[in-house]
C-alpha cells in the first residue's frame, strides 16, 4: 500500500500470521514483495488515471456523449464489464508474476505453492474457482510448477506483462 517508497507498507493480517507456518508466512510476504519489486501499483495507478482521463476527455470534448451513453443502463453495465475485464486480465497476470518473484526470491517455487494451497484450503475455495483479479489457484500452481523446468515460462509472462503495460 502506498504511492511513494518511504510511505509504502505491506500488510499481513493477524489471522494469516497465526494460521500459517513461518515458512508459509515468508512465502506470502515474498509474494507481496513481488508486487512492490515489479511495480504493480504503478500499473493499477496508471490504468485508473487513464480511465479517468478518458472519461474526462469524453465529457469535455465529446459533448454529451458520455451522458448519452450512460443514460442507457445496458451501456453502463457494458462499460463497467469492459473495465473490469481489462483490469482482471492484467491483475491475474500480475498475481502470477508476484508468485514467480516470490519463488525466485525464496529459491523454491514449492514454498509459494504450499502457501497458496493452505490459504485456499483455509478459505474453503476449490482450486479451480476463477476469481476476477487472482484467477484460479490451479492456474497459479501450474505456473509455479512450470517454473521448475526453467525460466522460459516466467520470461514469457514477463514479456506479456511488458506489452500490457506499454499498451
mmCIF file of C-alpha atoms in Angstrom:
data_model
loop_
_atom_site.group_PDB
_atom_site.id
_atom_site.type_symbol
_atom_site.label_atom_id
_atom_site.label_comp_id
_atom_site.label_asym_id
_atom_site.label_seq_id
_atom_site.Cartn_x
_atom_site.Cartn_y
_atom_site.Cartn_z
ATOM 1 C CA UNK A 1 0.000 0.000 0.000
ATOM 2 C CA UNK A 2 1.313 3.450 -0.780
ATOM 3 C CA UNK A 3 2.399 5.560 -3.701
ATOM 4 C CA UNK A 4 5.886 6.642 -2.618
ATOM 5 C CA UNK A 5 8.697 4.365 -1.439
ATOM 6 C CA UNK A 6 9.045 5.704 2.130
ATOM 7 C CA UNK A 7 5.265 5.556 2.585
ATOM 8 C CA UNK A 8 4.818 2.025 1.244
ATOM 9 C CA UNK A 9 3.638 -0.762 3.547
ATOM 10 C CA UNK A 10 2.897 -4.464 3.245
ATOM 11 C CA UNK A 11 0.068 -5.645 5.473
ATOM 12 C CA UNK A 12 -0.470 -9.214 6.657
ATOM 13 C CA UNK A 13 -3.456 -9.977 8.857
ATOM 14 C CA UNK A 14 -3.139 -11.432 12.349
ATOM 15 C CA UNK A 15 -5.306 -14.383 11.305
ATOM 16 C CA UNK A 16 -2.995 -15.167 8.421
ATOM 17 C CA UNK A 17 0.124 -14.995 10.588
ATOM 18 C CA UNK A 18 -1.495 -17.133 13.306
ATOM 19 C CA UNK A 19 -2.621 -19.778 10.827
ATOM 20 C CA UNK A 20 0.352 -20.160 8.524
ATOM 21 C CA UNK A 21 3.641 -21.800 9.373
ATOM 22 C CA UNK A 22 6.605 -19.365 9.405
ATOM 23 C CA UNK A 23 7.800 -20.661 6.004
ATOM 24 C CA UNK A 24 4.334 -20.086 4.533
ATOM 25 C CA UNK A 25 4.125 -16.583 6.003
ATOM 26 C CA UNK A 26 7.514 -15.877 4.474
ATOM 27 C CA UNK A 27 6.193 -17.044 1.086
ATOM 28 C CA UNK A 28 3.182 -14.712 1.391
ATOM 29 C CA UNK A 29 5.488 -11.829 2.307
ATOM 30 C CA UNK A 30 7.759 -12.681 -0.651
ATOM 31 C CA UNK A 31 4.686 -12.641 -2.931
ATOM 32 C CA UNK A 32 3.694 -9.188 -1.640
ATOM 33 C CA UNK A 33 7.283 -8.015 -2.099
ATOM 34 C CA UNK A 34 6.910 -9.220 -5.684
ATOM 35 C CA UNK A 35 4.109 -6.707 -6.199
ATOM 36 C CA UNK A 36 6.403 -3.968 -4.887
ATOM 37 C CA UNK A 37 9.500 -5.158 -6.749
ATOM 38 C CA UNK A 38 7.658 -5.469 -10.063
ATOM 39 C CA UNK A 39 5.988 -2.060 -9.546
ATOM 40 C CA UNK A 40 2.455 -3.382 -9.863
ATOM 41 C CA UNK A 41 0.961 -0.441 -8.005
ATOM 42 C CA UNK A 42 2.114 1.783 -10.840
ATOM 43 C CA UNK A 43 0.154 -0.323 -13.328
ATOM 44 C CA UNK A 44 -3.041 -0.041 -11.290
ATOM 45 C CA UNK A 45 -2.493 3.675 -10.738
ATOM 46 C CA UNK A 46 -1.816 4.422 -14.417
ATOM 47 C CA UNK A 47 -4.745 2.268 -15.518
ATOM 48 C CA UNK A 48 -7.085 4.176 -13.212
ATOM 49 C CA UNK A 49 -5.693 7.576 -14.247
ATOM 50 C CA UNK A 50 -6.001 6.626 -17.931
ATOM 51 C CA UNK A 51 -9.602 5.577 -17.436
ATOM 52 C CA UNK A 52 -10.351 8.819 -15.599
ATOM 53 C CA UNK A 53 -8.639 10.855 -18.348
ATOM 54 C CA UNK A 54 -10.721 9.055 -20.973
ATOM 55 C CA UNK A 55 -13.933 9.814 -19.089
ATOM 56 C CA UNK A 56 -12.925 13.475 -18.680
ATOM 57 C CA UNK A 57 -11.960 13.735 -22.344
ATOM 58 C CA UNK A 58 -15.322 12.317 -23.418
ATOM 59 C CA UNK A 59 -17.095 14.684 -21.077
ATOM 60 C CA UNK A 60 -15.208 17.792 -22.184
ATOM 61 C CA UNK A 61 -14.787 17.119 -25.902
ATOM 62 C CA UNK A 62 -17.497 14.650 -26.714
ATOM 63 C CA UNK A 63 -20.405 16.901 -25.936
ATOM 64 C CA UNK A 64 -22.849 14.783 -24.051
ATOM 65 C CA UNK A 65 -21.516 11.517 -25.476
ATOM 66 C CA UNK A 66 -20.734 10.037 -22.075
ATOM 67 C CA UNK A 67 -24.000 11.203 -20.540
ATOM 68 C CA UNK A 68 -25.946 9.847 -23.522
ATOM 69 C CA UNK A 69 -24.083 6.561 -23.341
ATOM 70 C CA UNK A 70 -24.685 6.129 -19.618
ATOM 71 C CA UNK A 71 -28.344 7.070 -19.951
ATOM 72 C CA UNK A 72 -28.979 3.537 -21.154
ATOM 73 C CA UNK A 73 -28.468 1.032 -18.293
ATOM 74 C CA UNK A 74 -27.123 -1.641 -20.613
ATOM 75 C CA UNK A 75 -24.389 0.699 -21.854
ATOM 76 C CA UNK A 76 -23.257 1.459 -18.304
ATOM 77 C CA UNK A 77 -23.064 -2.249 -17.479
ATOM 78 C CA UNK A 78 -21.213 -2.886 -20.721
ATOM 79 C CA UNK A 79 -18.623 -0.188 -19.953
ATOM 80 C CA UNK A 80 -18.203 -1.496 -16.416
ATOM 81 C CA UNK A 81 -17.806 -5.027 -17.775
ATOM 82 C CA UNK A 82 -15.140 -3.918 -20.225
ATOM 83 C CA UNK A 83 -13.297 -2.001 -17.490
ATOM 84 C CA UNK A 84 -13.344 -4.958 -15.088
ATOM 85 C CA UNK A 85 -12.395 -7.448 -17.801
ATOM 86 C CA UNK A 86 -9.310 -5.463 -18.760
ATOM 87 C CA UNK A 87 -8.421 -4.896 -15.110
ATOM 88 C CA UNK A 88 -8.953 -8.578 -14.312
ATOM 89 C CA UNK A 89 -6.860 -9.710 -17.277
ATOM 90 C CA UNK A 90 -3.951 -7.586 -16.107
ATOM 91 C CA UNK A 91 -4.384 -8.397 -12.431
ATOM 92 C CA UNK A 92 -4.324 -12.174 -12.988
ATOM 93 C CA UNK A 93 -1.018 -11.878 -14.803
ATOM 94 C CA UNK A 94 0.444 -9.626 -12.119
ATOM 95 C CA UNK A 95 -0.507 -12.186 -9.455
ATOM 96 C CA UNK A 96 1.395 -14.885 -11.328
ATOM 97 C CA UNK A 97 4.346 -12.532 -11.738
ATOM 98 C CA UNK A 98 4.351 -11.879 -7.971
ATOM 99 C CA UNK A 99 4.228 -15.654 -7.384
ATOM 100 C CA UNK A 100 7.222 -16.064 -9.684
ATOM 101 C CA UNK A 101 9.082 -13.242 -7.962
ATOM 102 C CA UNK A 102 8.474 -14.926 -4.593
ATOM 103 C CA UNK A 103 9.645 -18.285 -5.921
ATOM 104 C CA UNK A 104 12.879 -16.745 -7.202
ATOM 105 C CA UNK A 105 13.394 -14.736 -4.013
ATOM 106 C CA UNK A 106 12.934 -17.821 -1.831
ATOM 107 C CA UNK A 107 14.760 -20.109 -4.250
ATOM 108 C CA UNK A 108 11.888 -22.617 -4.203
ATOM 109 C CA UNK A 109 8.561 -22.472 -6.070
ATOM 110 C CA UNK A 110 7.351 -25.267 -3.767
ATOM 111 C CA UNK A 111 7.211 -22.941 -0.751
ATOM 112 C CA UNK A 112 4.965 -20.477 -2.588
ATOM 113 C CA UNK A 113 2.888 -23.387 -3.869
ATOM 114 C CA UNK A 114 2.418 -24.779 -0.334
ATOM 115 C CA UNK A 115 1.310 -21.382 0.980
ATOM 116 C CA UNK A 116 -1.196 -20.976 -1.867
ATOM 117 C CA UNK A 117 -2.641 -24.424 -1.213
ATOM 118 C CA UNK A 118 -3.005 -23.764 2.505
ATOM 119 C CA UNK A 119 -4.604 -20.346 2.025
ATOM 120 C CA UNK A 120 -7.052 -21.870 -0.459
ATOM 121 C CA UNK A 121 -7.940 -24.655 1.957
ATOM 122 C CA UNK A 122 -8.427 -22.165 4.798
ATOM 123 C CA UNK A 123 -10.726 -20.079 2.598
ATOM 124 C CA UNK A 124 -12.697 -23.123 1.529
ATOM 125 C CA UNK A 125 -12.223 -22.338 -2.148
ATOM 126 C CA UNK A 126 -11.960 -25.013 -4.808
ATOM 127 C CA UNK A 127 -8.624 -24.893 -6.656
ATOM 128 C CA UNK A 128 -10.443 -24.493 -9.971
ATOM 129 C CA UNK A 129 -12.501 -21.460 -8.866
ATOM 130 C CA UNK A 130 -11.563 -18.492 -11.041
ATOM 131 C CA UNK A 131 -11.717 -15.051 -9.489
ATOM 132 C CA UNK A 132 -11.609 -11.853 -11.489
ATOM 133 C CA UNK A 133 -8.406 -10.474 -10.003
ATOM 134 C CA UNK A 134 -6.460 -13.576 -8.947
ATOM 135 C CA UNK A 135 -7.538 -16.217 -11.466
ATOM 136 C CA UNK A 136 -7.709 -19.804 -10.275
ATOM 137 C CA UNK A 137 -5.302 -21.192 -7.729
ATOM 138 C CA UNK A 138 -4.879 -24.154 -10.065
ATOM 139 C CA UNK A 139 -3.510 -21.944 -12.858
ATOM 140 C CA UNK A 140 -1.126 -20.283 -10.413
ATOM 141 C CA UNK A 141 0.030 -23.675 -9.132
ATOM 142 C CA UNK A 142 0.610 -24.804 -12.730
ATOM 143 C CA UNK A 143 2.652 -21.655 -13.341
ATOM 144 C CA UNK A 144 4.823 -22.364 -10.293
ATOM 145 C CA UNK A 145 5.249 -25.999 -11.375
ATOM 146 C CA UNK A 146 6.363 -24.859 -14.830
ATOM 147 C CA UNK A 147 8.929 -22.543 -13.233
ATOM 148 C CA UNK A 148 10.774 -25.639 -12.013
ATOM 149 C CA UNK A 149 11.517 -26.648 -15.621
ATOM 150 C CA UNK A 150 13.330 -23.411 -16.425
ATOM 151 C CA UNK A 151 12.961 -19.665 -16.864
ATOM 152 C CA UNK A 152 11.090 -19.800 -20.215
ATOM 153 C CA UNK A 153 7.610 -19.791 -18.661
ATOM 154 C CA UNK A 154 8.353 -16.817 -16.399
ATOM 155 C CA UNK A 155 10.151 -14.940 -19.197
ATOM 156 C CA UNK A 156 7.116 -15.355 -21.472
ATOM 157 C CA UNK A 157 4.847 -13.967 -18.731
ATOM 158 C CA UNK A 158 7.214 -11.026 -18.137
ATOM 159 C CA UNK A 159 7.190 -10.186 -21.872
ATOM 160 C CA UNK A 160 3.397 -10.372 -21.913
ATOM 161 C CA UNK A 161 3.182 -8.004 -18.931
ATOM 162 C CA UNK A 162 5.638 -5.555 -20.510
ATOM 163 C CA UNK A 163 3.466 -5.435 -23.658
ATOM 164 C CA UNK A 164 0.362 -4.967 -21.492
ATOM 165 C CA UNK A 165 1.949 -2.081 -19.572
ATOM 166 C CA UNK A 166 3.021 -0.369 -22.789
ATOM 167 C CA UNK A 167 -0.476 -0.708 -24.250
#
